[in-house]
Amino acid sequence: MVLKASIQFKLDLKAIKDVSLHEKIKEVLLSIKVAKSINEVSFLRKIRGNDNAYKMSVGFYYLVGIMTSEKELTLMRLLHRDEIMHIIKND
């Protein structure tokens, strides 16, 4: 599967200072990359309300991505679970 990253995702990743979390994220991204389709990635869950949006937890963080084509996932955000709840409450 092809992985692309939004500018915001890159900024979110850069802001994380925990080296072990970076390693976990690398492992997750590698497992997504080697998958042939989204159905092979069992830890990604659909986000209700959008058929193309997916999320997964990595430690206390959520990785959010959008399927932009059948074999392409664009990584949109990587936020701590408290930040995600803050964004949801402010909408």
N, CA and C atoms as an extended XYZ file, in Angstrom:
273
Properties=species:S:1:pos:R:3:atomname:S:1:resname:S:1:resid:I:1 pbc="F F F"
N         0.851       -1.168        0.000 N   MET     1
C         0.000        0.000        0.000 CA  MET     1
C         0.902        1.238        0.000 C   MET     1
N         0.471        2.246       -0.696 N   VAL     2
C         1.218        3.503       -0.764 CA  VAL     2
C         0.808        4.390        0.414 C   VAL     2
N         1.804        4.912        1.120 N   LEU     3
C         1.545        5.816        2.235 CA  LEU     3
C         1.995        7.221        1.859 C   LEU     3
N         1.150        8.176        2.122 N   LYS     4
C         1.503        9.586        1.966 CA  LYS     4
C         1.237       10.250        3.303 C   LYS     4
N         1.941       11.345        3.556 N   ALA     5
C         1.771       12.051        4.829 CA  ALA     5
C         1.471       13.514        4.570 C   ALA     5
N         0.461       14.026        5.256 N   SER     6
C         0.145       15.447        5.162 CA  SER     6
C         1.208       16.244        5.918 C   SER     6
N         1.268       17.509        5.632 N   ILE     7
C         2.209       18.380        6.341 CA  ILE     7
C         1.894       18.376        7.835 C   ILE     7
N         0.605       18.387        8.173 N   GLN     8
C         0.211       18.395        9.579 CA  GLN     8
C         0.650       17.117       10.289 C   GLN     8
N         0.547       15.969        9.608 N   PHE     9
C         1.007       14.707       10.195 CA  PHE     9
C         2.502       14.790       10.482 C   PHE     9
N         3.264       15.324        9.547 N   LYS    10
C         4.715       15.445        9.740 CA  LYS    10
C         5.038       16.348       10.927 C   LYS    10
N         4.291       17.437       11.070 N   LEU    11
C         4.492       18.335       12.209 CA  LEU    11
C         4.125       17.646       13.522 C   LEU    11
N         3.020       16.892       13.509 N   ASP    12
C         2.605       16.150       14.712 CA  ASP    12
C         3.685       15.150       15.118 C   ASP    12
N         4.230       14.434       14.141 N   LEU    13
C         5.262       13.423       14.411 CA  LEU    13
C         6.527       14.085       14.943 C   LEU    13
N         6.897       15.190       14.362 N   LYS    14
C         8.103       15.911       14.786 CA  LYS    14
C         7.981       16.415       16.218 C   LYS    14
N         6.773       16.746       16.638 N   ALA    15
C         6.542       17.279       17.981 CA  ALA    15
C         6.663       16.216       19.072 C   ALA    15
N         6.600       14.947       18.694 N   ILE    16
C         6.693       13.860       19.675 CA  ILE    16
C         8.166       13.595       19.957 C   ILE    16
N         8.544       13.667       21.217 N   LYS    17
C         9.945       13.505       21.608 CA  LYS    17
C        10.283       12.094       22.105 C   LYS    17
N         9.276       11.289       22.365 N   ASP    18
C         9.470        9.937       22.897 CA  ASP    18
C        10.041        9.017       21.811 C   ASP    18
N        11.298        8.566       22.005 N   VAL    19
C        11.983        7.734       21.008 CA  VAL    19
C        11.296        6.381       20.843 C   VAL    19
N        10.841        5.780       21.931 N   SER    20
C        10.182        4.472       21.823 CA  SER    20
C         8.861        4.584       21.066 C   SER    20
N         8.164        5.689       21.215 N   LEU    21
C         6.925        5.899       20.473 CA  LEU    21
C         7.230        6.056       18.985 C   LEU    21
N         8.310        6.737       18.663 N   HIS    22
C         8.716        6.863       17.260 CA  HIS    22
C         8.982        5.482       16.649 C   HIS    22
N         9.602        4.604       17.413 N   GLU    23
C         9.871        3.246       16.928 CA  GLU    23
C         8.571        2.476       16.692 C   GLU    23
N         7.623        2.605       17.608 N   LYS    24
C         6.324        1.945       17.438 CA  LYS    24
C         5.622        2.456       16.187 C   LYS    24
N         5.673        3.763       15.986 N   ILE    25
C         5.026        4.360       14.816 CA  ILE    25
C         5.679        3.859       13.536 C   ILE    25
N         7.008        3.758       13.528 N   LYS    26
C         7.719        3.222       12.359 CA  LYS    26
C         7.266        1.803       12.039 C   LYS    26
N         7.135        0.968       13.073 N   GLU    27
C         6.685       -0.411       12.890 CA  GLU    27
C         5.279       -0.459       12.300 C   GLU    27
N         4.397        0.381       12.822 N   VAL    28
C         3.017        0.431       12.338 CA  VAL    28
C         2.983        0.864       10.880 C   VAL    28
N         3.722        1.907       10.553 N   LEU    29
C         3.738        2.411        9.184 CA  LEU    29
C         4.318        1.382        8.220 C   LEU    29
N         5.328        0.652        8.662 N   LEU    30
C         5.901       -0.398        7.820 CA  LEU    30
C         4.886       -1.513        7.573 C   LEU    30
N         4.146       -1.890        8.609 N   SER    31
C         3.146       -2.951        8.428 CA  SER    31
C         2.015       -2.501        7.500 C   SER    31
N         1.662       -1.224        7.540 N   ILE    32
C         0.646       -0.707        6.614 CA  ILE    32
C         1.200       -0.698        5.196 C   ILE    32
N         2.450       -0.299        5.069 N   LYS    33
C         3.071       -0.189        3.745 CA  LYS    33
C         3.164       -1.537        3.027 C   LYS    33
N         3.447       -2.609        3.755 N   VAL    34
C         3.586       -3.917        3.119 CA  VAL    34
C         2.245       -4.586        2.834 C   VAL    34
N         1.166       -4.074        3.407 N   ALA    35
C        -0.171       -4.632        3.159 CA  ALA    35
C        -0.592       -4.342        1.718 C   ALA    35
N        -1.290       -5.286        1.138 N   LYS    36
C        -1.762       -5.116       -0.239 CA  LYS    36
C        -3.070       -4.334       -0.306 C   LYS    36
N        -3.848       -4.373        0.774 N   SER    37
C        -5.100       -3.617        0.822 CA  SER    37
C        -5.394       -3.233        2.265 C   SER    37
N        -6.330       -2.346        2.437 N   ILE    38
C        -6.701       -1.879        3.776 CA  ILE    38
C        -7.281       -3.009        4.624 C   ILE    38
N        -7.872       -3.996        3.980 N   ASN    39
C        -8.465       -5.124        4.705 CA  ASN    39
C        -7.410       -5.988        5.400 C   ASN    39
N        -6.168       -5.926        4.948 N   GLU    40
C        -5.093       -6.693        5.571 CA  GLU    40
C        -4.545       -6.021        6.824 C   GLU    40
N        -4.944       -4.787        7.076 N   VAL    41
C        -4.450       -4.035        8.229 CA  VAL    41
C        -5.527       -4.078        9.305 C   VAL    41
N        -5.422       -5.058       10.177 N   SER    42
C        -6.501       -5.320       11.137 CA  SER    42
C        -6.623       -4.254       12.220 C   SER    42
N        -5.566       -3.539       12.524 N   PHE    43
C        -5.622       -2.567       13.614 CA  PHE    43
C        -6.174       -1.209       13.194 C   PHE    43
N        -6.406       -0.982       11.906 N   LEU    44
C        -7.052        0.245       11.446 CA  LEU    44
C        -8.561        0.074       11.520 C   LEU    44
N        -9.243        1.036       12.127 N   ARG    45
C       -10.700        0.978       12.246 CA  ARG    45
C       -11.310        2.158       11.518 C   ARG    45
N       -12.455        1.912       10.896 N   LYS    46
C       -13.162        2.999       10.210 CA  LYS    46
C       -13.688        4.006       11.221 C   LYS    46
N       -13.691        5.257       10.789 N   ILE    47
C       -14.283        6.320       11.604 CA  ILE    47
C       -15.723        6.489       11.147 C   ILE    47
N       -16.645        6.428       12.084 N   ARG    48
C       -18.056        6.574       11.735 CA  ARG    48
C       -18.311        7.904       11.046 C   ARG    48
N       -19.139        7.865       10.011 N   GLY    49
C       -19.507        9.083        9.318 CA  GLY    49
C       -18.697        9.355        8.066 C   GLY    49
N       -17.628        8.563        7.846 N   ASN    50
C       -16.805        8.758        6.653 CA  ASN    50
C       -16.253        7.402        6.237 C   ASN    50
N       -16.652        6.924        5.077 N   ASP    51
C       -16.233        5.603        4.624 CA  ASP    51
C       -14.744        5.516        4.308 C   ASP    51
N       -14.083        6.639        4.108 N   ASN    52
C       -12.676        6.624        3.733 CA  ASN    52
C       -11.732        6.975        4.876 C   ASN    52
N       -12.248        7.322        6.045 N   ALA    53
C       -11.419        7.738        7.178 CA  ALA    53
C       -11.170        6.552        8.112 C   ALA    53
N        -9.923        6.435        8.550 N   TYR    54
C        -9.521        5.347        9.435 CA  TYR    54
C        -8.710        5.900       10.593 C   TYR    54
N        -8.732        5.165       11.722 N   LYS    55
C        -7.941        5.548       12.885 CA  LYS    55
C        -7.336        4.310       13.515 C   LYS    55
N        -6.310        4.535       14.290 N   MET    56
C        -5.728        3.470       15.097 CA  MET    56
C        -5.003        4.102       16.267 C   MET    56
N        -4.892        3.364       17.343 N   SER    57
C        -4.169        3.890       18.489 CA  SER    57
C        -2.755        3.315       18.503 C   SER    57
N        -1.826        4.187       18.864 N   VAL    58
C        -0.433        3.809       19.063 CA  VAL    58
C        -0.063        4.375       20.425 C   VAL    58
N        -0.074        3.527       21.434 N   GLY    59
C         0.116        4.025       22.791 CA  GLY    59
C        -1.045        4.921       23.158 C   GLY    59
N        -0.738        6.130       23.620 N   PHE    60
C        -1.770        7.102       23.980 CA  PHE    60
C        -2.094        8.042       22.826 C   PHE    60
N        -1.618        7.722       21.644 N   TYR    61
C        -1.823        8.574       20.472 CA  TYR    61
C        -2.759        7.915       19.470 C   TYR    61
N        -3.433        8.740       18.684 N   TYR    62
C        -4.265        8.255       17.591 CA  TYR    62
C        -3.666        8.695       16.273 C   TYR    62
N        -3.545        7.762       15.366 N   LEU    63
C        -3.123        8.029       14.001 CA  LEU    63
C        -4.384        8.030       13.154 C   LEU    63
N        -4.583        9.086       12.371 N   VAL    64
C        -5.780        9.223       11.545 CA  VAL    64
C        -5.348        9.328       10.090 C   VAL    64
N        -5.995        8.529        9.232 N   GLY    65
C        -5.667        8.547        7.814 CA  GLY    65
C        -6.911        8.489        6.942 C   GLY    65
N        -6.738        8.895        5.694 N   ILE    66
C        -7.819        8.897        4.712 CA  ILE    66
C        -7.384        8.027        3.538 C   ILE    66
N        -8.261        7.117        3.134 N   MET    67
C        -7.995        6.329        1.928 CA  MET    67
C        -8.278        7.222        0.731 C   MET    67
N        -7.234        7.599       -0.008 N   THR    68
C        -7.409        8.480       -1.158 CA  THR    68
C        -7.592        7.694       -2.445 C   THR    68
N        -7.234        6.429       -2.420 N   SER    69
C        -7.525        5.517       -3.519 CA  SER    69
C        -7.521        4.114       -2.937 C   SER    69
N        -7.790        3.121       -3.778 N   GLU    70
C        -7.899        1.748       -3.282 CA  GLU    70
C        -6.630        1.260       -2.586 C   GLU    70
N        -5.467        1.745       -3.025 N   LYS    71
C        -4.205        1.279       -2.451 CA  LYS    71
C        -3.337        2.418       -1.933 C   LYS    71
N        -3.985        3.527       -1.530 N   GLU    72
C        -3.223        4.680       -1.042 CA  GLU    72
C        -3.877        5.254        0.209 C   GLU    72
N        -3.096        5.389        1.258 N   LEU    73
C        -3.557        5.956        2.523 CA  LEU    73
C        -2.758        7.224        2.794 C   LEU    73
N        -3.462        8.326        3.013 N   THR    74
C        -2.806        9.583        3.364 CA  THR    74
C        -2.939        9.779        4.867 C   THR    74
N        -1.821        9.881        5.552 N   LEU    75
C        -1.791       10.085        6.994 CA  LEU    75
C        -2.083       11.552        7.270 C   LEU    75
N        -3.099       11.814        8.072 N   MET    76
C        -3.557       13.186        8.291 CA  MET    76
C        -3.096       13.769        9.628 C   MET    76
N        -3.265       13.031       10.711 N   ARG    77
C        -2.926       13.543       12.046 CA  ARG    77
C        -2.360       12.432       12.903 C   ARG    77
N        -1.580       12.844       13.912 N   LEU    78
C        -1.060       11.959       14.939 CA  LEU    78
C        -1.111       12.755       16.234 C   LEU    78
N        -2.164       12.532       17.014 N   LEU    79
C        -2.403       13.356       18.199 CA  LEU    79
C        -2.606       12.503       19.447 C   LEU    79
N        -2.233       13.074       20.592 N   HIS    80
C        -2.492       12.435       21.876 CA  HIS    80
C        -4.002       12.338       22.056 C   HIS    80
N        -4.449       11.306       22.717 N   ARG    81
C        -5.898       11.092       22.844 CA  ARG    81
C        -6.603       12.251       23.541 C   ARG    81
N        -5.924       12.954       24.452 N   ASP    82
C        -6.529       14.115       25.100 CA  ASP    82
C        -6.723       15.264       24.108 C   ASP    82
N        -5.784       15.420       23.169 N   GLU    83
C        -5.909       16.473       22.164 CA  GLU    83
C        -7.059       16.177       21.209 C   GLU    83
N        -7.239       14.916       20.855 N   ILE    84
C        -8.344       14.526       19.973 CA  ILE    84
C        -9.669       14.871       20.647 C   ILE    84
N        -9.796       14.561       21.927 N   MET    85
C       -11.051       14.854       22.638 CA  MET    85
C       -11.268       16.361       22.713 C   MET    85
N       -10.218       17.134       22.857 N   HIS    86
C       -10.321       18.593       22.913 CA  HIS    86
C       -10.837       19.123       21.575 C   HIS    86
N       -10.339       18.586       20.475 N   ILE    87
C       -10.776       19.014       19.141 CA  ILE    87
C       -12.242       18.660       18.923 C   ILE    87
N       -12.635       17.456       19.334 N   ILE    88
C       -14.013       16.999       19.149 CA  ILE    88
C       -14.981       17.890       19.955 C   ILE    88
N       -14.613       18.219       21.170 N   LYS    89
C       -15.488       19.031       22.017 CA  LYS    89
C       -15.630       20.452       21.505 C   LYS    89
N       -14.619       20.962       20.813 N   ASN    90
C       -14.678       22.334       20.311 CA  ASN    90
C       -15.396       22.450       18.978 C   ASN    90
N       -15.735       21.361       18.339 N   ASP    91
C       -16.450       21.410       17.047 CA  ASP    91
C       -17.917       21.645       17.230 C   ASP    91
